[in-house]
Coordinates of C-alpha atoms and ligand atoms in Angstrom, one line a residue:
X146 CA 13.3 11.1 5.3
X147 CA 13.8 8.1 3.0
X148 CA 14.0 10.6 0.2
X149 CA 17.0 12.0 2.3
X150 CA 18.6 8.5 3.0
X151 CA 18.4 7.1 0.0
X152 CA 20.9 10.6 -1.0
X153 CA 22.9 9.6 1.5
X154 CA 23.5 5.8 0.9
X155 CA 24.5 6.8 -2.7
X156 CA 27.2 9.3 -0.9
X157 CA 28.3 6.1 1.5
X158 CA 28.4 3.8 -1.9
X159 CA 29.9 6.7 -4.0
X160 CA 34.1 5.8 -3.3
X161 CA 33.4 2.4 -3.9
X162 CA 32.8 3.4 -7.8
X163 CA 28.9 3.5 -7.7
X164 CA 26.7 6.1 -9.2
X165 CA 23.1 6.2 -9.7
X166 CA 21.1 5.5 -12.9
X167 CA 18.2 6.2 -14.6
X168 CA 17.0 2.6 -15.0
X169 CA 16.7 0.0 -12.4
X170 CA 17.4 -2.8 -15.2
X171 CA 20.9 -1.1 -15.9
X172 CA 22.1 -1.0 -11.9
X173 CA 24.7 -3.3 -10.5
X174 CA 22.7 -2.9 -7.2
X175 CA 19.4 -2.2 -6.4
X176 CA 18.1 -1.3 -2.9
X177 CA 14.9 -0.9 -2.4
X178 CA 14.5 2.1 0.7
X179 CA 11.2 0.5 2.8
X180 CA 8.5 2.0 4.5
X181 CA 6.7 0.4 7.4
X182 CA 4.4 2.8 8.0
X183 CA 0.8 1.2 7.0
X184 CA 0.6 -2.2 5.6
X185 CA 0.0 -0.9 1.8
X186 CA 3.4 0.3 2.4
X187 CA 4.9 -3.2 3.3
X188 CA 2.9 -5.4 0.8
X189 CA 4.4 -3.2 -2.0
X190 CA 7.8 -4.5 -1.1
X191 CA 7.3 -7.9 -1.4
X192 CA 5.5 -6.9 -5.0
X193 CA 8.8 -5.1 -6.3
X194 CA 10.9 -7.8 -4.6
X195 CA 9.5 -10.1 -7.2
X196 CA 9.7 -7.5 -9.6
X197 CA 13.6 -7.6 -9.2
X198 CA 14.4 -10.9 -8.6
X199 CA 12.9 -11.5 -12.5
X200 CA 14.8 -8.1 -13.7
X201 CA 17.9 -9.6 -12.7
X202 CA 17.5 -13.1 -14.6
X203 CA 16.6 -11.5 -17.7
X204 CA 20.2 -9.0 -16.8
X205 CA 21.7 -12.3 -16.0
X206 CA 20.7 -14.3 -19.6
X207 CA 21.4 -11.1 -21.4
X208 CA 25.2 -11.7 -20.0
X209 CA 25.5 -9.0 -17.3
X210 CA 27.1 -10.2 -13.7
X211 CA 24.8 -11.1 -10.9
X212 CA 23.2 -7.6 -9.4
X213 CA 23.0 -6.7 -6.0
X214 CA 19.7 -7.0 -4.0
X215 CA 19.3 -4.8 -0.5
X216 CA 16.3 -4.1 1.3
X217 CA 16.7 -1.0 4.0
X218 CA 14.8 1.1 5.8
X219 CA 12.1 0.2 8.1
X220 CA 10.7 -3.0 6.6
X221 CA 13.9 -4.1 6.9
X222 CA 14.6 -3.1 10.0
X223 CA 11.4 -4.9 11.6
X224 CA 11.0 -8.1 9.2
X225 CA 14.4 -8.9 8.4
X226 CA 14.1 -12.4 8.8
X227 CA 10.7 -12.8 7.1
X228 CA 11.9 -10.8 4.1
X229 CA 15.2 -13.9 3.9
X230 CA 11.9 -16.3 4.7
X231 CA 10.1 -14.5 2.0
X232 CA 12.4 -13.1 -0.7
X233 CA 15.7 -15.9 0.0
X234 CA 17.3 -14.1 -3.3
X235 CA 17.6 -10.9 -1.4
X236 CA 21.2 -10.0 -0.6
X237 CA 21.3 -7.6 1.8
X238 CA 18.8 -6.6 4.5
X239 CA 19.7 -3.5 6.5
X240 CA 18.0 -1.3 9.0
X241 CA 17.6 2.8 8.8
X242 CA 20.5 3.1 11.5
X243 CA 23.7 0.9 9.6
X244 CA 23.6 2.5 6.5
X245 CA 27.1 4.1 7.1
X246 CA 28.0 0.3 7.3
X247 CA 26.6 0.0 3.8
X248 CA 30.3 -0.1 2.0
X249 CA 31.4 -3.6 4.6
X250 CA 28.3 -5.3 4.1
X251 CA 29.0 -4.7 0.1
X252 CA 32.4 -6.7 0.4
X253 CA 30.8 -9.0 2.9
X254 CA 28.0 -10.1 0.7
X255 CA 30.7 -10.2 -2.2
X256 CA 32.6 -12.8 0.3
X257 CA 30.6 -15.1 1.4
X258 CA 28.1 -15.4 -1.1
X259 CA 25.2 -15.5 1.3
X260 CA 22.7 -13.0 2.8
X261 CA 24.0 -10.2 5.3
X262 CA 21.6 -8.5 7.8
X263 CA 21.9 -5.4 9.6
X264 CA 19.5 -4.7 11.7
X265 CA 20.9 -3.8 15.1
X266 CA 20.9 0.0 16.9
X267 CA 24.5 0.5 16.6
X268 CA 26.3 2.1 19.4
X269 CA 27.8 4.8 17.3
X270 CA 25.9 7.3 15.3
X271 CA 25.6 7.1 11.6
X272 CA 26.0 10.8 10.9
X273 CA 29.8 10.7 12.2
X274 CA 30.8 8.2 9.4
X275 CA 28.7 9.3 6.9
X276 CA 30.9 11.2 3.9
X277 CA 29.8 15.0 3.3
X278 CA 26.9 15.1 0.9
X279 CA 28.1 14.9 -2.5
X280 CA 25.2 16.9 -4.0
X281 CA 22.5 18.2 -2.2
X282 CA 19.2 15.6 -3.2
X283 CA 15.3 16.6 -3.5
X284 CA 13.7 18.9 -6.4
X285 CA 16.7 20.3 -8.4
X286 CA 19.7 21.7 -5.6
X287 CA 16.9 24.9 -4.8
X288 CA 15.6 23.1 -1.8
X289 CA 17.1 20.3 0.1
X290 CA 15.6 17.9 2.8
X291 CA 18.2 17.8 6.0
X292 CA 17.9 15.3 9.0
X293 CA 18.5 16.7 12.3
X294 CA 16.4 14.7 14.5
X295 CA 15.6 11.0 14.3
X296 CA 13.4 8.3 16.3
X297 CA 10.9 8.8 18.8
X298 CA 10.1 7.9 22.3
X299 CA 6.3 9.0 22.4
X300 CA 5.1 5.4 21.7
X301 CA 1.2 6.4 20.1
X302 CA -0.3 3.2 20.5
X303 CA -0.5 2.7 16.6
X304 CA 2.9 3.3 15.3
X305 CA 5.7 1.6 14.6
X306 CA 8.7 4.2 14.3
X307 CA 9.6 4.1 17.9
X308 CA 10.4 0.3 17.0
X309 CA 12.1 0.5 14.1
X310 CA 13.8 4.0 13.3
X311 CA 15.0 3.1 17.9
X312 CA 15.0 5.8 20.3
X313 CA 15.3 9.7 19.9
X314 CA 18.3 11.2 18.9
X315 CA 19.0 14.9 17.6
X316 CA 22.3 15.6 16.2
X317 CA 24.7 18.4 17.4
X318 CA 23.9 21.9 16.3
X319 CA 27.7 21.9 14.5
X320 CA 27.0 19.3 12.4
X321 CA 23.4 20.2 11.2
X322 CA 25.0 24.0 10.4
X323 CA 28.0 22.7 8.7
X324 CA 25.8 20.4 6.6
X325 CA 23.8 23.5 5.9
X326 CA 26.6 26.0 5.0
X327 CA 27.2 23.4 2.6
X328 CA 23.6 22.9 0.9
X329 CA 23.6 26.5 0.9
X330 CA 27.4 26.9 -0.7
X331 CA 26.0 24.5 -3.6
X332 CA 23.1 26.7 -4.4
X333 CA 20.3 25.8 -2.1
X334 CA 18.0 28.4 -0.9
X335 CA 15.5 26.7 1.2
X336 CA 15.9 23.4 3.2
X337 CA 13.8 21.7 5.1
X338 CA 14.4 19.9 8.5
X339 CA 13.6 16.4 8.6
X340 CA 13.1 14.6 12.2
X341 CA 10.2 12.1 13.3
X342 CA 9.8 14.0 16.2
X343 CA 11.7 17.5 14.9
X344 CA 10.7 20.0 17.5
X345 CA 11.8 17.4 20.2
X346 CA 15.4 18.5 18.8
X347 CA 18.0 19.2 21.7
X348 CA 20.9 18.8 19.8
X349 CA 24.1 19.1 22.0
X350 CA 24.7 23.1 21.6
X351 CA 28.9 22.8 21.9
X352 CA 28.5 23.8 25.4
X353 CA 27.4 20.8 27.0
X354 CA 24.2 22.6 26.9
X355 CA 21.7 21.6 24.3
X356 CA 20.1 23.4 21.5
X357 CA 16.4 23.4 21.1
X358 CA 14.6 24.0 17.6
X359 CA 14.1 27.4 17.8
X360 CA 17.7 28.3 18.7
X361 CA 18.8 25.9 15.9
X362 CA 16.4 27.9 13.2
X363 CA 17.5 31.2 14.6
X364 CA 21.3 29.6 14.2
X365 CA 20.4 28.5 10.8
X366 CA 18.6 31.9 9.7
X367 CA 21.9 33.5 10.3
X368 CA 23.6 31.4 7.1
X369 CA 23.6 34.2 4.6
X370 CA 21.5 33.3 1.0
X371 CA 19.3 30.6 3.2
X372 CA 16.2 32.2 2.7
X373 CA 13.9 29.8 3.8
X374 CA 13.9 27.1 6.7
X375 CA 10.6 24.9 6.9
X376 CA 10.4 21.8 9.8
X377 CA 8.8 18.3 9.7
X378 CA 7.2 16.7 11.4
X379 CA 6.0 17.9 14.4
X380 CA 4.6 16.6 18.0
X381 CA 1.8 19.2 19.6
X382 CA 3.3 18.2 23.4
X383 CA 6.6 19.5 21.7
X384 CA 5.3 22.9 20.4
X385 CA 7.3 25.0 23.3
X386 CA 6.3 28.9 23.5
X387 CA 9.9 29.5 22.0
X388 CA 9.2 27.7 19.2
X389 CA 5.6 29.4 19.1
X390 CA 7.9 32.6 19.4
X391 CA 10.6 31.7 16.5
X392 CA 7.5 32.0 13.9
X393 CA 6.9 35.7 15.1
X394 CA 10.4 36.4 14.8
X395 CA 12.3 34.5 12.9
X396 CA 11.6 35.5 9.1
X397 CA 13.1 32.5 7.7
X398 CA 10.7 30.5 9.3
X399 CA 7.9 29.6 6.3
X400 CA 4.4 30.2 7.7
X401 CA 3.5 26.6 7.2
X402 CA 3.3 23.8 9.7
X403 CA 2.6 19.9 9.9
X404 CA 1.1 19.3 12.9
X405 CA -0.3 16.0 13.3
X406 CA -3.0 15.5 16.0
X407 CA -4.8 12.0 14.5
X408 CA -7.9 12.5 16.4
X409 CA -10.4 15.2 17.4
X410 CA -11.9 13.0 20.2
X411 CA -10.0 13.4 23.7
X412 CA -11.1 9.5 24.6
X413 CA -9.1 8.7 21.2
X414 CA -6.3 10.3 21.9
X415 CA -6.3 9.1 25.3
X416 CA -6.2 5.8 23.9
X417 CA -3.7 7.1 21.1
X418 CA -1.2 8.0 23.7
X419 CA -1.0 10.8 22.7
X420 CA -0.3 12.8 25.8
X421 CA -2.8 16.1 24.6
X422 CA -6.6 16.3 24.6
X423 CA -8.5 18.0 21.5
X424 CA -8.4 21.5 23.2
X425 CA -4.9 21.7 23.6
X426 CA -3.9 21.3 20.0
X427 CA -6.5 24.0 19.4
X428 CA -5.2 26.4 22.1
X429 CA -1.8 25.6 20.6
X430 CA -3.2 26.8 17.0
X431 CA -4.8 29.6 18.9
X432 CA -0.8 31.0 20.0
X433 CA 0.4 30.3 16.6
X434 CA -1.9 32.0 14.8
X435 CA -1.5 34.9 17.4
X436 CA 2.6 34.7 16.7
X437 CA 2.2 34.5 12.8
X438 CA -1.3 35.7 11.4
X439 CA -1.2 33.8 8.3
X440 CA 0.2 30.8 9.8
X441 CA -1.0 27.7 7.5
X442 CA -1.7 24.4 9.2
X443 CA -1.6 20.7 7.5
X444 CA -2.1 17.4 10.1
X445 CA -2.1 13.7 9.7
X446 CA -5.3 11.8 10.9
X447 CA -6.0 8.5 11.3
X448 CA -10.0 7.3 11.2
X449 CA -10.5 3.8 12.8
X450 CA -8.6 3.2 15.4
X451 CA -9.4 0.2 17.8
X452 CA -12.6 1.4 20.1
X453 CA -13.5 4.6 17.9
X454 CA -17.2 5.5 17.8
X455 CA -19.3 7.1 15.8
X456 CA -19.2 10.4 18.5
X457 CA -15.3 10.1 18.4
X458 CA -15.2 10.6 14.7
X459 CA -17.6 13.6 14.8
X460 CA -15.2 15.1 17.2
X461 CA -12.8 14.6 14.9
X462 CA -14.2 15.9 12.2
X463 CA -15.6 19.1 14.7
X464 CA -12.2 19.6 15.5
X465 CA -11.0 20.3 11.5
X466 CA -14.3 22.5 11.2
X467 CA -13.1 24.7 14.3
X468 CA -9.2 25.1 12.9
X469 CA -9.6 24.7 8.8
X470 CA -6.7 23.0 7.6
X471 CA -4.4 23.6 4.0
X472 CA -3.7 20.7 3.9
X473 CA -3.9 17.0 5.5
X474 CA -2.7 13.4 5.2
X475 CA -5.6 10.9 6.7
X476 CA -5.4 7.4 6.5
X477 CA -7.2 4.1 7.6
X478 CA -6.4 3.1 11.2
X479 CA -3.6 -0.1 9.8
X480 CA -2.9 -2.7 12.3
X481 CA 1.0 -2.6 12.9
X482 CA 2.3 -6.1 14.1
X483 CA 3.8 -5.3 17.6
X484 CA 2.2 -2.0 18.7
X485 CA -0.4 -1.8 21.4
X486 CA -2.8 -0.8 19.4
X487 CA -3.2 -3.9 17.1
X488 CA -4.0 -6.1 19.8
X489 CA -6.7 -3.7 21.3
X490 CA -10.2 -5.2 20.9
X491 CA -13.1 -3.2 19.1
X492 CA -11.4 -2.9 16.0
X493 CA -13.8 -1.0 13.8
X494 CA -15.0 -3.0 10.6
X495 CA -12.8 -2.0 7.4
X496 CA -16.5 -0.6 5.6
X497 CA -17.0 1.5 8.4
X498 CA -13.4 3.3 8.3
X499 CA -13.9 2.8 4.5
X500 CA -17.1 5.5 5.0
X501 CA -15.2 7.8 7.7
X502 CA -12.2 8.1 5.5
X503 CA -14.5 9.1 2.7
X504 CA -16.2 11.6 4.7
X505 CA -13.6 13.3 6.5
X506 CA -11.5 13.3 3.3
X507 CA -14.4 15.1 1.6
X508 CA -14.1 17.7 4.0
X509 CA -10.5 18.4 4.0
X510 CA -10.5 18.4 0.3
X511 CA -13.1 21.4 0.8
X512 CA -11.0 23.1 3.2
X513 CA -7.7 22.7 1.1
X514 CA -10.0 24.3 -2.2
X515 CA -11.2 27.2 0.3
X516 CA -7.5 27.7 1.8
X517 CA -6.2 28.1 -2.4
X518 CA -9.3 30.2 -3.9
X519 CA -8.3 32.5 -0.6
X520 CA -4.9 33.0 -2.3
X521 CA -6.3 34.2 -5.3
X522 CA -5.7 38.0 -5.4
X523 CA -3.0 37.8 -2.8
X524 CA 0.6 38.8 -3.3
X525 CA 3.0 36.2 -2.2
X526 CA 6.5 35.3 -2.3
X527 CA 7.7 32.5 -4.7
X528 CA 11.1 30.8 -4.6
X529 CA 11.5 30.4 -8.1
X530 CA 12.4 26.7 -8.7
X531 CA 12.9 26.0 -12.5
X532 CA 11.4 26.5 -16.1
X533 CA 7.5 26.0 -16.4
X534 CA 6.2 23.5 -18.9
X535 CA 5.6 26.0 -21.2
X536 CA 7.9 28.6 -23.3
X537 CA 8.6 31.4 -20.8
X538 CA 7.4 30.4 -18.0
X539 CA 8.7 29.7 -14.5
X540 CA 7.7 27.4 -11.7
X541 CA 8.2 28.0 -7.9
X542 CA 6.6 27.3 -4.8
X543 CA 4.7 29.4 -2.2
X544 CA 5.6 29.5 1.6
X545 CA 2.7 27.0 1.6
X546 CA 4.4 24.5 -0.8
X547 CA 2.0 25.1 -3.7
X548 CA 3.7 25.0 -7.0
X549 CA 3.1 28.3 -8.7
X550 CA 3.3 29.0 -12.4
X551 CA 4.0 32.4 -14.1
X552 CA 5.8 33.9 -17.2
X553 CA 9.4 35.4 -16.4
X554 CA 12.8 35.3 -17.3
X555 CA 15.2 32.6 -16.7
X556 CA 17.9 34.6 -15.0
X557 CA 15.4 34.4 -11.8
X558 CA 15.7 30.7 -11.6
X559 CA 16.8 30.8 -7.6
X560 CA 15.4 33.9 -6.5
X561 CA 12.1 34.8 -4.6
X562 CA 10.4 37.3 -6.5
X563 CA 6.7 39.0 -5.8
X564 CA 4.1 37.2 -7.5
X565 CA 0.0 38.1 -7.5
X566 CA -1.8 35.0 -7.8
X567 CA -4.4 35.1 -10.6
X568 CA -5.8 31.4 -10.7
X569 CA -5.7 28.0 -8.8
X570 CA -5.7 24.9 -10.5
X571 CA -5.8 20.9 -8.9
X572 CA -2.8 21.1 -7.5
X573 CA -0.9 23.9 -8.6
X574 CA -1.4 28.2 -8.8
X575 CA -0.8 30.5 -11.6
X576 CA -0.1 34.2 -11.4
X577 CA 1.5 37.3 -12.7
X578 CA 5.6 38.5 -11.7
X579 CA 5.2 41.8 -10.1
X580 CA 8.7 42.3 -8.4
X581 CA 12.1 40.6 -9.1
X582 CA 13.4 41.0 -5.4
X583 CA 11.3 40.2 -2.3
X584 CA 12.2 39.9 1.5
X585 CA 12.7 36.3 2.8
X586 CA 9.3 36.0 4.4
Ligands
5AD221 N1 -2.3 3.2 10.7 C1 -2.7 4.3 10.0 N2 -1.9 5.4 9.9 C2 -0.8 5.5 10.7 N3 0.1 6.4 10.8 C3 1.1 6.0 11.6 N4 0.9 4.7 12.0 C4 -0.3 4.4 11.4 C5 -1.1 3.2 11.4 N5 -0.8 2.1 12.1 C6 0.0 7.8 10.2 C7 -0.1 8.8 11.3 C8 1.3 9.5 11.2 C9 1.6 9.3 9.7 C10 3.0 9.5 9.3 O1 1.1 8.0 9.4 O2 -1.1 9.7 11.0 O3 1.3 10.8 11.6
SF4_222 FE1 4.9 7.5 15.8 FE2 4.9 10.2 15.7 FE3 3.7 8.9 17.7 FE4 6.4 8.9 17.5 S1 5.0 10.7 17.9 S2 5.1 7.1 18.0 S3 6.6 8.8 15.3 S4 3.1 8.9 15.5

């Protein structure tokens, strides 16, 4: 989502005579798009603050004007005032939900020569003042990231989203098509849905009514030359049977879902607040599969978290043996300053969530290897994104996201063409073109 932001603020900064460029040493302005995620994530912006702040003396001696400084996104949003305490050269500090405000903070920082902060929930919405995309942004205008959902009201004891992205919002079903029409119109083929929450989506339907995700895709599917519609990320207490449904029928829908569930261990999750146990997320797997046979799954977990035994972990790692994963994003249980969770006791010792990491890392690695060698000898359809690395060949990626390299022609740049799949690699698949035309799914 801060990939999609970050588009965005350079569409809000765009009239007033900015444009990006390649080099942070040439830019008038510089604003750094925060995570808040994990602590790794925040310590890094303090690191590149510094980082800046010499950039722009050496700009400065060299005889360029005094850039511009801004910090936004969620570090921002929840340690505004330490990052003034911290970083005092910092110009602007501004949260993930004033960004339309970006152009008035500008002249307001130009005015009075001291540090503005944003950081409020405004009252009105940030997608009725931002200015139509100018470009669609993410890997070359093929695919496209589009926000339709944002914030969260689930409260897992761990996070920190609820707190600083604020309460959940969806925006209306005309505005997330109208925005689509026009990714598509520019050349995009395939965009993906971007929400914190995203199947919590109950965007006002025009009615008074409102929409949920499944009637938005359907909506969406319906926008001739968008081929593909993928959603992120995803709550299992949100995973309603229509939504189950919209993978059996909705063609456009890619076979490949994020699905966090953190923990295997129904005392964990309980303590997560989570609001599922272990056997639900696997009876909601069970439908999915059932609606879409070769349904992928990817998840987030997180080993460590305050009071998690050694019997909890093995549950977790039980419950990734009984559903096989494609793919996963674990992490170390990271003590977030003002969540419930960080003031639990029974934190577990860093070398013991150092060990779990390591082991249930080792066994999704497995799983991922197992879930690409299965693909080899299997026909699937690539969206063909650009030129490979090498003379005549193209790259595109798989309904599962894989990047997929084969020999072709140019002219297919933007289609989705038949490809058998003749090797994996790492991170990436190689195969052979059989067809220049295949159906959407
Ligand atoms: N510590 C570790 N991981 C976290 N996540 C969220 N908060 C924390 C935390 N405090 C992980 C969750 C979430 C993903 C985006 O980041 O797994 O799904
Ligand atoms: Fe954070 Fe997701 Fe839980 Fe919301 S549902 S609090 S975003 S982990």
């Amino acid at each position: 989502m801060n990939v999609y932001d970050s588009a965005r603020m350079a569409d809000v900064l765009r009239p007033l005579g900015y444009a990006p460029v390649e080099r942070p040493e040439d830019a008038d302005m510089v604003i750094l798009n925060t995570c808040h995620i994990r602590e790794r994530a925040t310590e890094k912006v303090f690191s590149e603050l510094g980082r800046l702040r010499k950039m722009r003396e050496e700009r400065m001696q060299a005889g360029h004007d005094r850039s511009i400084i801004a910090v936004a996104g969620c570090v921002a949003q929840a340690e505004g005032a330490e990052i003034l305490a911290r970083a005092p050269f910092v110009d602007l500090v501004l949260g993930p939900q004033t960004y339309h405000r970006l152009p008035e903070m500008v002249a307001r920082a130009a005015r009075a020569g001291n540090a503005v902060i944003e950081t409020d929930f405004p009252v009105e919405q940030k997608f009725d003042f931002l200015p139509e995309q100018a470009a669609p942004q993410s890997q070359g205008n093929l695919t496209a990231f589009l926000t339709i959902q944002e914030g969260c009201d689930k409260f897992c004891s761990f996070c920190v989203v609820p707190y600083t992205r604020g309460a959940e919002t969806s925006r209306p079903v005309q505005s997330v098509l109208a925005e689509a029409r026009r990714m598509v119109d520019s050349g995009v083929r395939e965009i993906s849905l971007l929400g914190q929450n995203v199947n919590a989506y109950h965007g006002d339907d025009g009615s008074g009514a409102s929409a949920t995700l499944a009637e938005l895709t359907a909506d969406l599917a319906k926008i001739p030359g968008l081929a593909r519609v993928r959603y992120m990320t995803s709550h299992p207490r949100d995973m309603e049977d229509d939504l189950i449904a919209a993978h059996r029928e909705n063609a456009a829908l890619m076979p490949f879902l994020h699905l966090p569930v953190q923990s295997g261990s129904d005392r964990i999750l309980r303590a997560m607040n989570r609001g599922h146990t272990a056997d639900e997320y696997r009876d909601i797997v069970h439908r999915l599969r059932e609606a879409r046979p070769d349904i992928a799954l990817s998840s987030d977990f997180i080993v460590g978290h305050p009071g998690e035994t050694e019997e909890d972990f093995e549950a977790t790692m039980q419950l990734v043996r009984d559903i096989g994963f494609a793919s996963a994003y674990s992490f170390k249980y990271s003590p977030r300053p003002g969540t419930p969770a960080a003031g639990q006791p029974m934190q577990v010792p860093e070398d013991v969530k150092d060990r779990r990491l390591a082991e249930l890392q080792a066994l999704l690695r497995e799983q991922q290897d197992a879930f690409n060698a299965d693909l080899v000898g299997t026909m699937q359809d690539i969206l063909i994104t650009g030129r490979g690395r090498l003379p005549g060949q193209l790259s595109g990626r798989s309904p599962y996201l894989q990047p997929v390299h084969f020999d072709g022609p140019d002219h297919l740049i933007g289609s989705i063409v038949k490809v058998a799949i003749t090797a994996r690699h790492t991170n990436s698949l190689r195969g052979t073109l059989i067809r220049e035309t295949a159906s959407a799914c």
